[in-house]
XYZ file of C-alpha atoms in Angstrom:
683
model
C 146.094 57.327 218.699
C 149.754 57.294 219.351
C 150.429 55.542 216.039
C 148.787 58.255 213.862
C 151.797 60.714 213.896
C 154.016 57.679 212.833
C 151.794 56.760 209.883
C 151.285 60.569 208.887
C 155.276 60.790 208.957
C 155.721 57.797 206.688
C 153.227 59.029 204.326
C 154.654 62.478 204.207
C 157.992 60.966 203.541
C 156.812 58.967 200.642
C 155.025 62.280 199.259
C 158.251 64.077 199.625
C 160.222 61.141 197.965
C 157.760 61.482 195.073
C 158.075 65.134 194.788
C 161.975 65.420 194.887
C 163.273 62.289 192.994
C 165.003 63.123 190.015
C 166.084 60.882 187.015
C 169.729 59.728 187.580
C 171.712 62.209 185.749
C 174.993 60.285 186.068
C 176.554 63.147 184.288
C 179.401 64.998 185.989
C 178.588 68.191 184.205
C 174.905 68.137 184.881
C 173.271 70.612 187.154
C 170.707 69.734 189.520
C 167.244 70.869 188.925
C 166.144 74.184 190.624
C 165.865 73.279 194.393
C 166.958 69.758 193.628
C 169.971 69.901 195.742
C 168.070 69.910 198.930
C 167.454 66.157 199.501
C 168.423 64.580 202.786
C 169.437 60.967 203.807
C 166.020 59.435 204.005
C 164.389 60.720 200.740
C 167.522 61.030 198.653
C 169.499 57.779 199.659
C 167.704 55.357 202.002
C 164.321 55.197 200.222
C 165.667 54.991 196.582
C 167.942 52.231 197.700
C 165.169 50.307 199.403
C 163.210 50.477 196.416
C 166.010 49.403 194.046
C 167.222 46.640 196.208
C 163.815 44.975 197.008
C 163.071 43.267 193.457
C 161.300 40.593 191.908
C 163.349 37.939 193.092
C 162.293 38.183 196.475
C 158.648 37.592 195.560
C 159.151 34.942 192.718
C 162.370 32.981 193.577
C 163.434 33.454 197.255
C 161.056 30.625 198.406
C 162.383 28.445 195.660
C 166.151 29.194 196.532
C 165.409 28.310 200.172
C 163.790 24.967 199.500
C 166.387 23.932 196.877
C 169.400 25.033 198.860
C 168.038 24.359 202.225
C 168.106 26.625 205.358
C 171.793 26.604 205.868
C 173.093 26.837 202.407
C 170.280 29.298 201.577
C 171.173 31.619 204.427
C 174.786 31.287 203.325
C 173.864 32.427 199.597
C 172.113 35.500 200.981
C 174.678 36.303 203.476
C 177.528 36.215 200.793
C 175.554 38.399 198.309
C 174.871 40.798 201.333
C 178.589 40.913 202.256
C 179.537 41.868 198.728
C 177.129 44.941 198.736
C 177.978 45.857 202.359
C 181.826 45.895 201.669
C 181.254 47.944 198.423
C 178.988 50.364 200.228
C 181.860 50.896 202.710
C 184.187 51.632 199.631
C 181.621 53.924 198.213
C 181.304 55.905 201.543
C 185.076 56.320 201.646
C 184.858 57.807 198.223
C 181.821 60.165 199.161
C 183.630 61.352 202.247
C 187.064 62.004 200.349
C 185.826 65.271 198.845
C 183.101 67.021 196.976
C 180.862 64.487 195.158
C 179.132 66.299 192.023
C 176.518 64.758 189.884
C 177.536 61.667 188.175
C 177.489 59.057 191.106
C 178.894 55.864 190.673
C 180.244 56.303 187.136
C 181.923 59.597 188.119
C 183.602 57.682 191.262
C 184.906 54.949 189.158
C 186.269 56.923 186.132
C 187.892 59.757 188.307
C 189.599 57.264 190.492
C 190.797 54.552 187.761
C 191.173 56.827 184.811
C 189.338 57.100 181.637
C 190.241 53.661 180.313
C 188.898 51.758 183.290
C 186.092 54.338 183.764
C 184.904 53.925 180.204
C 185.083 50.003 180.301
C 183.354 49.789 183.748
C 180.820 52.502 182.807
C 179.725 50.515 179.846
C 179.423 47.294 181.910
C 177.306 49.230 184.628
C 175.051 50.497 181.810
C 174.527 46.987 180.283
C 173.878 45.613 183.793
C 171.210 48.334 184.353
C 169.579 47.850 181.019
C 169.604 43.794 181.537
C 167.936 44.648 185.070
C 165.188 46.265 183.275
C 164.718 43.306 181.165
C 164.704 40.946 184.229
C 161.853 43.151 185.889
C 159.914 43.101 182.769
C 160.116 39.401 182.476
C 159.369 39.178 186.168
C 156.450 41.332 185.921
C 154.962 39.113 182.935
C 155.567 35.903 184.928
C 153.716 37.159 187.712
C 150.727 38.287 185.442
C 150.618 35.156 183.295
C 151.510 32.467 185.683
C 149.550 33.536 188.937
C 147.162 36.325 188.101
C 145.705 35.617 184.674
C 146.959 32.242 183.317
C 144.028 32.385 180.767
C 145.834 35.012 178.626
C 148.421 32.438 177.524
C 148.573 32.659 173.727
C 150.495 29.413 173.214
C 148.204 26.953 175.049
C 148.700 25.205 178.565
C 152.088 26.278 179.594
C 151.958 23.943 182.769
C 152.796 20.940 180.354
C 155.566 22.667 178.517
C 158.017 25.183 179.745
C 158.810 26.359 176.326
C 155.259 27.546 175.934
C 155.568 29.530 179.030
C 158.776 31.311 178.016
C 157.454 32.013 174.669
C 154.509 33.915 176.454
C 157.052 35.934 178.329
C 158.951 36.855 175.349
C 155.627 37.968 173.439
C 154.168 39.930 176.333
C 157.620 41.099 177.621
C 158.182 42.842 174.367
C 154.769 44.572 174.324
C 155.292 45.656 177.998
C 158.635 47.128 176.906
C 157.274 49.148 174.171
C 154.647 50.642 176.504
C 156.987 51.371 179.185
C 159.835 52.853 176.617
C 156.898 55.085 175.511
C 156.254 56.117 179.123
C 159.750 56.921 179.774
C 160.125 58.830 176.498
C 157.080 61.066 177.166
C 156.330 60.953 180.838
C 159.535 60.858 182.951
C 157.486 62.996 185.588
C 155.114 59.979 185.502
C 157.983 57.622 186.261
C 158.951 59.685 189.166
C 155.451 59.848 190.722
C 155.127 55.993 190.241
C 158.201 55.390 192.144
C 156.221 56.477 195.416
C 153.536 53.815 194.512
C 156.153 51.017 193.768
C 157.926 51.865 197.089
C 154.627 51.774 199.013
C 153.748 48.275 197.409
C 157.310 46.936 198.315
C 156.820 48.064 202.062
C 153.364 46.913 202.340
C 153.828 43.537 200.802
C 156.749 42.724 203.048
C 154.671 43.699 206.010
C 152.046 41.284 204.861
C 154.594 38.381 204.366
C 155.573 38.810 207.989
C 152.116 39.022 209.266
C 151.052 35.996 207.402
C 153.873 33.979 208.668
C 152.906 34.674 212.207
C 149.164 34.421 211.373
C 149.974 30.778 210.102
C 152.118 29.887 212.985
C 150.105 26.672 213.706
C 149.696 26.173 209.812
C 147.100 26.665 206.976
C 144.308 24.141 206.779
C 143.260 25.613 203.345
C 146.414 24.600 201.352
C 147.121 21.147 200.634
C 149.187 19.323 198.229
C 148.678 15.781 196.569
C 151.668 13.687 196.831
C 152.417 10.173 195.309
C 154.916 8.104 197.368
C 157.580 10.839 197.785
C 156.817 12.752 194.540
C 154.898 15.959 194.173
C 151.926 15.955 191.770
C 150.656 18.943 189.616
C 147.299 20.719 190.371
C 145.422 17.708 191.790
C 142.058 18.589 193.605
C 141.813 17.113 196.984
C 138.786 15.140 196.005
C 140.911 13.506 193.266
C 143.991 12.836 195.478
C 143.033 8.975 195.782
C 143.911 5.713 194.033
C 140.207 4.680 193.353
C 139.874 2.542 190.144
C 138.820 4.703 187.347
C 139.399 7.745 189.087
C 141.291 10.736 188.171
C 144.766 9.609 189.152
C 144.060 6.001 188.037
C 143.125 7.086 184.487
C 146.247 9.377 184.473
C 148.677 6.801 185.535
C 147.107 3.664 183.703
C 146.478 3.296 180.073
C 145.154 0.157 178.477
C 145.044 -1.788 181.836
C 148.862 -0.995 182.175
C 149.768 1.229 185.257
C 152.988 2.936 185.994
C 155.043 0.878 188.406
C 155.639 3.790 190.669
C 151.910 4.518 190.914
C 151.322 0.759 191.759
C 153.815 0.569 194.642
C 153.231 3.918 196.296
C 150.400 5.539 198.167
C 148.701 8.799 197.510
C 148.705 11.393 200.544
C 147.441 14.794 201.148
C 150.089 16.996 202.520
C 149.633 20.516 204.053
C 151.818 22.881 202.185
C 152.045 25.806 204.866
C 152.713 23.860 208.221
C 153.596 26.831 210.248
C 156.421 27.379 212.612
C 155.033 25.423 215.539
C 155.147 22.294 213.342
C 159.212 21.884 213.541
C 159.285 21.940 209.583
C 162.432 23.780 209.865
C 164.444 20.674 210.476
C 163.090 19.145 207.402
C 164.423 22.161 205.297
C 167.955 22.183 206.806
C 169.627 19.941 204.071
C 170.022 21.093 200.486
C 167.806 19.360 197.529
C 169.802 20.176 194.577
C 168.256 18.705 191.321
C 169.132 18.233 187.757
C 166.968 19.671 184.967
C 164.198 16.824 184.414
C 164.358 15.344 187.840
C 161.142 14.823 189.987
C 160.473 17.011 192.757
C 160.392 14.498 195.767
C 161.440 14.053 199.378
C 164.927 12.547 199.902
C 167.839 12.033 197.396
C 167.454 8.197 196.987
C 168.315 7.875 193.082
C 165.853 4.930 192.750
C 163.193 7.221 193.752
C 164.143 10.265 192.015
C 164.969 9.391 188.284
C 165.234 11.100 185.255
C 162.018 11.257 182.951
C 161.511 8.403 180.687
C 159.093 10.295 178.223
C 155.984 11.039 180.290
C 155.862 12.968 183.570
C 152.463 11.749 184.414
C 151.456 15.200 185.922
C 154.326 14.990 188.412
C 156.156 18.263 189.151
C 159.709 18.148 187.914
C 162.719 20.573 188.026
C 163.099 22.891 184.857
C 166.769 23.802 185.553
C 169.847 22.236 187.016
C 170.695 23.786 190.483
C 173.797 24.165 192.363
C 175.066 26.405 195.243
C 176.862 28.466 192.837
C 174.115 28.747 190.302
C 171.638 29.838 192.821
C 174.156 32.698 193.920
C 173.882 34.028 190.494
C 170.113 33.869 190.404
C 169.691 35.591 193.846
C 172.420 38.235 193.420
C 170.266 40.681 191.516
C 168.261 40.902 194.788
C 171.042 42.865 196.456
C 171.895 45.249 193.591
C 170.686 48.737 193.645
C 172.979 49.993 196.420
C 174.158 52.945 194.041
C 170.763 54.407 193.788
C 171.669 57.053 196.385
C 174.983 57.779 194.962
C 173.615 58.198 191.502
C 171.571 61.298 192.894
C 174.651 62.927 194.498
C 174.123 66.148 192.764
C 170.698 66.407 194.197
C 171.839 65.827 197.807
C 171.952 68.483 200.424
C 175.000 67.029 202.084
C 176.244 64.130 199.721
C 179.237 63.317 202.176
C 176.876 62.549 204.915
C 173.937 60.976 203.181
C 175.418 58.536 201.065
C 177.416 56.626 203.688
C 174.488 56.634 206.252
C 171.582 56.170 203.769
C 173.208 53.462 201.815
C 174.559 51.227 204.780
C 171.237 51.819 206.380
C 169.313 50.599 203.405
C 171.664 47.535 203.057
C 171.380 46.824 206.802
C 167.446 47.005 206.430
C 167.229 44.862 203.299
C 169.821 42.248 204.527
C 167.824 41.854 207.767
C 164.750 41.217 205.748
C 166.354 38.689 203.269
C 168.083 36.698 206.027
C 165.171 36.690 208.317
C 162.710 35.429 205.547
C 165.069 32.827 204.500
C 164.941 31.213 208.117
C 161.111 32.057 208.514
C 160.247 30.543 204.979
C 162.121 27.284 206.010
C 160.295 27.141 209.235
C 156.937 27.810 207.757
C 156.571 25.937 204.422
C 156.795 22.134 203.408
C 160.015 21.538 201.217
C 158.022 20.235 198.497
C 156.064 23.372 198.043
C 159.237 25.345 198.429
C 160.722 23.642 195.595
C 157.722 23.957 193.472
C 159.068 27.064 191.611
C 155.743 28.023 189.974
C 153.396 26.710 192.531
C 152.066 23.945 190.127
C 150.819 21.671 192.995
C 148.753 24.240 194.430
C 146.921 25.344 191.224
C 149.513 27.626 189.937
C 149.566 30.001 192.786
C 152.641 32.071 194.006
C 154.000 30.443 197.198
C 154.931 33.682 198.956
C 151.641 34.980 198.197
C 149.683 32.099 199.989
C 151.797 32.888 203.018
C 150.795 36.676 203.134
C 148.028 38.034 205.255
C 145.130 38.881 204.616
C 145.038 37.771 200.994
C 147.342 36.674 198.268
C 146.234 39.477 195.967
C 148.201 41.795 198.273
C 151.365 40.272 197.199
C 150.382 39.549 193.558
C 149.378 43.327 192.817
C 151.899 44.682 195.067
C 154.891 42.714 193.456
C 153.692 43.596 190.010
C 153.627 47.277 190.540
C 156.890 47.368 192.414
C 158.462 45.264 189.656
C 157.160 47.798 187.150
C 158.401 50.705 189.114
C 161.831 49.036 189.298
C 161.776 48.348 185.502
C 160.847 52.041 184.736
C 163.521 53.499 186.922
C 166.098 51.327 185.295
C 164.804 52.468 181.604
C 165.174 55.999 182.947
C 168.630 55.939 184.430
C 170.441 53.681 181.914
C 170.078 55.986 178.999
C 171.255 59.036 181.096
C 174.377 57.031 182.227
C 175.154 56.194 178.508
C 174.720 59.700 177.694
C 177.126 60.929 180.663
C 179.920 58.310 179.099
C 179.266 59.879 175.602
C 179.694 63.354 176.854
C 182.941 62.510 178.588
C 184.375 61.893 174.939
C 186.283 58.908 175.956
C 184.607 56.286 173.681
C 184.442 58.114 170.176
C 181.777 55.728 168.639
C 179.399 56.739 171.460
C 179.399 60.435 170.385
C 176.056 60.333 168.837
C 174.369 59.378 172.104
C 175.679 62.468 173.715
C 172.861 64.455 172.014
C 169.665 65.379 174.008
C 166.451 66.031 172.165
C 164.566 69.470 172.482
C 163.154 68.493 175.701
C 166.499 67.636 177.092
C 166.006 63.849 177.045
C 168.590 61.342 175.619
C 166.295 59.865 173.128
C 168.891 58.263 171.059
C 170.372 56.629 174.313
C 166.954 55.561 175.107
C 166.312 53.911 171.733
C 169.571 51.684 172.207
C 168.686 50.923 175.651
C 165.289 49.494 174.517
C 167.099 47.412 171.709
C 169.512 45.896 174.283
C 166.580 45.242 176.931
C 164.547 43.506 173.919
C 167.677 41.143 173.548
C 167.479 40.250 177.168
C 163.674 39.727 177.073
C 164.057 37.142 174.193
C 165.900 34.930 176.726
C 162.570 34.816 178.355
C 163.650 33.484 181.663
C 164.558 35.213 184.873
C 166.829 32.361 185.893
C 168.911 33.050 182.705
C 168.935 36.753 182.749
C 169.804 37.108 186.622
C 173.241 35.542 186.352
C 173.971 37.611 183.281
C 173.448 40.941 184.840
C 175.019 39.645 187.940
C 178.261 39.642 186.099
C 178.052 43.375 184.944
C 177.126 44.373 188.543
C 179.842 42.442 190.143
C 182.490 43.935 187.924
C 181.179 47.409 188.855
C 181.304 46.677 192.420
C 184.732 44.947 192.192
C 186.182 48.157 190.503
C 184.787 50.425 193.052
C 186.427 48.251 195.625
C 189.706 48.266 193.561
C 189.766 52.037 193.274
C 189.601 52.400 197.074
C 192.358 49.802 197.661
C 194.684 51.284 194.925
C 194.305 54.874 196.349
C 194.902 53.689 199.883
C 197.950 51.400 199.018
C 199.621 54.135 197.016
C 199.061 56.673 199.612
C 197.734 59.127 197.035
C 198.071 62.778 198.530
C 194.638 63.669 197.712
C 193.035 60.490 199.217
C 192.087 61.087 202.700
C 188.587 59.751 203.370
C 186.633 60.790 206.517
C 184.748 57.609 206.809
C 185.992 56.159 210.104
C 184.807 52.475 209.290
C 186.907 52.362 206.242
C 189.947 50.378 205.989
C 191.784 49.262 202.754
C 191.522 45.486 203.638
C 187.892 45.826 203.451
C 188.095 46.981 199.961
C 190.480 44.094 199.147
C 188.113 41.624 200.446
C 185.276 43.161 198.693
C 187.316 43.007 195.479
C 188.169 39.254 196.028
C 184.763 38.566 196.801
C 183.427 40.009 193.858
C 185.680 38.070 191.638
C 185.090 34.814 193.587
C 181.310 35.341 193.285
C 181.506 35.944 189.463
C 183.587 32.863 188.715
C 181.484 30.631 191.180
C 178.306 31.881 189.360
C 179.211 31.193 185.804
C 183.066 31.065 184.727
C 182.143 31.725 181.192
C 179.899 34.699 181.837
C 182.807 36.083 184.115
C 185.356 35.599 181.204
C 182.596 37.356 178.751
C 182.143 40.452 181.061
C 185.855 40.645 181.590
C 186.629 40.287 177.812
C 184.114 43.109 177.133
C 185.650 45.249 179.709
C 189.115 44.506 178.227
C 188.125 45.027 174.741
C 186.715 48.585 175.600
C 189.835 49.372 177.606
C 192.078 48.654 174.877
C 189.917 50.589 172.345
C 190.094 53.732 174.657
C 193.815 53.197 174.928
C 194.287 52.719 171.129
C 192.215 55.797 170.305
C 193.994 57.733 173.036
C 191.785 59.051 175.771
C 192.160 62.816 175.973
C 190.868 63.062 179.472
C 193.244 63.199 182.394
C 191.626 62.773 185.860
C 194.878 61.828 187.815
C 193.931 58.446 188.181
C 195.258 55.966 190.514
C 196.489 53.529 187.740
C 199.150 56.119 186.867
C 200.087 56.589 190.437
C 200.431 52.624 190.413
C 203.049 52.928 187.502
C 204.883 55.561 189.218
C 205.091 53.687 192.353
C 206.358 50.429 190.483
C 208.825 52.420 188.660
C 210.292 54.152 191.797
C 210.391 50.608 193.385
C 212.394 49.217 190.527
C 214.681 52.325 190.342
C 215.653 52.013 193.896
C 216.196 48.211 193.736
C 218.800 49.141 190.925
C 220.772 51.416 193.417
C 221.422 48.479 195.667
C 224.540 47.380 193.917
C 226.560 47.262 190.545
C 224.587 45.110 188.039
C 225.591 41.620 187.381
C 226.854 40.770 183.863
C 223.867 38.653 183.086
C 221.726 41.809 183.822
C 223.701 44.289 181.835
C 222.069 46.045 179.094
C 223.499 48.854 176.881
C 222.534 52.358 177.707
C 222.802 54.652 174.403
C 222.667 58.329 174.140
C 221.794 59.553 170.692
C 222.963 62.978 169.935
C 221.032 64.071 166.936
C 221.361 67.119 164.715
C 218.255 68.801 163.476
C 217.487 70.537 160.102
C 215.826 73.827 159.551
C 212.539 72.157 159.717
C 213.433 70.393 163.084
C 213.670 66.955 161.819
C 216.609 64.648 162.349
C 219.300 65.038 159.607
C 220.558 61.565 159.988
C 217.723 59.289 160.951
C 219.686 56.101 160.202
C 221.466 56.954 163.514
C 218.324 55.527 165.141
C 218.307 52.260 163.216
C 221.890 51.702 163.842
C 221.218 52.275 167.706
C 218.479 49.981 167.790
C 220.763 47.235 166.128
C 223.474 47.923 168.643
C 221.260 47.219 171.658
C 219.105 44.351 169.917
C 216.069 45.953 171.145
C 217.132 46.067 174.785
C 218.604 48.503 177.200
C 217.704 52.182 177.298
C 217.874 54.630 174.430
C 217.725 58.422 174.982
C 217.558 60.611 171.964
C 218.305 64.110 172.443
C 219.296 67.405 170.460
C 220.605 70.847 171.294
C 218.950 74.079 170.016
C 221.186 77.215 170.182
C 219.830 80.190 171.711
C 217.765 81.275 174.836
C 214.958 79.335 176.253
C 212.339 82.205 176.313
C 212.782 82.804 172.699
C 213.207 79.098 171.545
C 210.853 77.205 173.807
C 208.150 76.432 171.038
C 210.808 75.326 168.668
C 212.025 73.027 171.492
C 208.716 71.515 171.890
C 208.166 70.985 168.184
C 211.597 69.412 167.884
C 210.709 67.078 170.723
C 207.563 65.897 168.915
C 209.559 65.444 165.609
C 212.157 63.331 167.511
C 209.449 61.223 169.189
C 207.714 60.640 165.938
C 210.951 59.635 164.207
C 211.768 57.290 166.852
C 208.268 55.539 166.617
C 208.793 55.274 162.864
C 212.076 53.495 163.291
C 210.528 51.377 166.076
C 213.168 52.515 168.623
C 211.713 52.667 172.306
C 213.177 55.217 174.614
C 212.977 58.723 175.892
C 213.278 62.014 173.912
C 214.645 65.376 175.064
C 215.565 68.568 173.642
C 217.363 71.392 175.381
C 218.158 75.103 174.606
C 221.587 76.258 175.319
C 223.638 79.497 174.343
C 226.365 77.235 173.253
C 226.026 73.827 171.666
C 229.120 72.518 173.487
C 227.710 73.327 176.945
C 224.439 71.816 175.921
C 226.028 68.472 174.875
C 228.202 68.376 178.126
C 224.785 68.893 180.051
C 223.240 65.985 178.264
């Protein structure tokens, strides 16, 4: 009876979350819906972050990561990824407590802290990452259905014999699912918000079912066995056929024309329990890593004589479909910890953003990190290593490993993970177009102006179409293991720049940078930045360079076109601090002859049209100093400043334009004086 109020409270919280959740505006000028700015920490930040962090990787890849990397390395992989998000969350908390946080969330924080060039570049990267996340969720949802729920709907034959067949199914069904989800987002954003409650409930109950199953199977599960030949794992062999009986199933499989595979002859066949339970001590067998090359047999040990590369036929043995290393697994797992900005993206709808964002985000990261780290150890202590490394559960009849651990039934996980993955995909497809529209409305990237337009219903239709197109490109990759490292790059870039923004503001002692978050320190932001860059290059150095190149191209484009926005960014402050430091160093003593540079003052006479009368002066000055030294081009207008201030500004623009045409680098100034001689003396 005492638990009923707690259950009622949880249900009410989910209901309120459904009623108050808003699409991510990501627009600094956007106004929250009527009554929207009343969301608290639990509903506005904590629950959205929980929903976005717990994703498809938890259900379809975490057991494989644990089995491949081992308990120690697997724990380190998860811990490293969690550290990245925690340090970034601390930096976000500092930004949130530095002043008023209007609508716009993460994009607003980055652009207003680092300026339009960095803001636009990182905003685009964050948009691409969110869009590719939608592609990963869609491919993951299709994988759950085709591989584990309804394998009979495969339209390219038996996918267990050829991985390319499996991925072709993912591409076709993923495209169909994308069209359906894109249509839902276009016509029914309210449905997306309502479905968020269902997805969140599915995630919570699925995780509870996994924990319950681990302890229910404390002593193992006698209903799940694998067939092992020597040290190698076999595909989908019924227990009655797991024998070497002449003319039996395995005999006919390994022997053709009275010639048998040598490995079959020299090794026995055994039945191995897949879920051994914590009491069995299997944890000690799962401590070491078991990294494999693409095409190697999944087998016990690392003896190259026992685990050789395929020589043509796999003989129904389970083999690795991808080369694995510690760094590759970090890239595959990292998308599981993204989603920490879900709360800050709703900053315009929060009653007290400065309080809710730090508490809700950090609490969500602590919750999800605890779940991830504990399940790594529990999976290693419960499941046999061969089954953990069987990515698609081919040795147990194409079943999802984590679903067979859960209690009371595997369908709790299958249905729950499918619905939660759909919910996360819908949220990504809803938020990404609004983020793109916010960047377009800022006007810092001219070619994005068409996407600033909204439909008659106020929806970013054009941005949604572009999002669907980019998402389709991701779906054509057809493999979660290829998509995950790619989108990891874009999220890591975004997180890295959030940390950079905080570190730069603190080190420059910007006057308006006074965060009230007491757990913040600039060293944490610097560590977070270094960790983001390190994980990027550890995961994939060429993907990292690609992401940086995209950011660099966008940065230079904004700089070339001339960003009209001026947000008092930290990069200008960095330039000012560097210039001040250099000038103070020059005052330490007279310059050495090797360091001397000509300093030229050009006194320019202006015509009636306020253009230089003798512009060859500038070319002559450039030749005198050979492109080095300091040049100051000045002129004097006769009169009073109050009467001639407009002419002075026009003359200054004319001088600057002439200097650019003559390719002379330097400074320009025009003063107004009652007497020209006095003006020249002043200059």
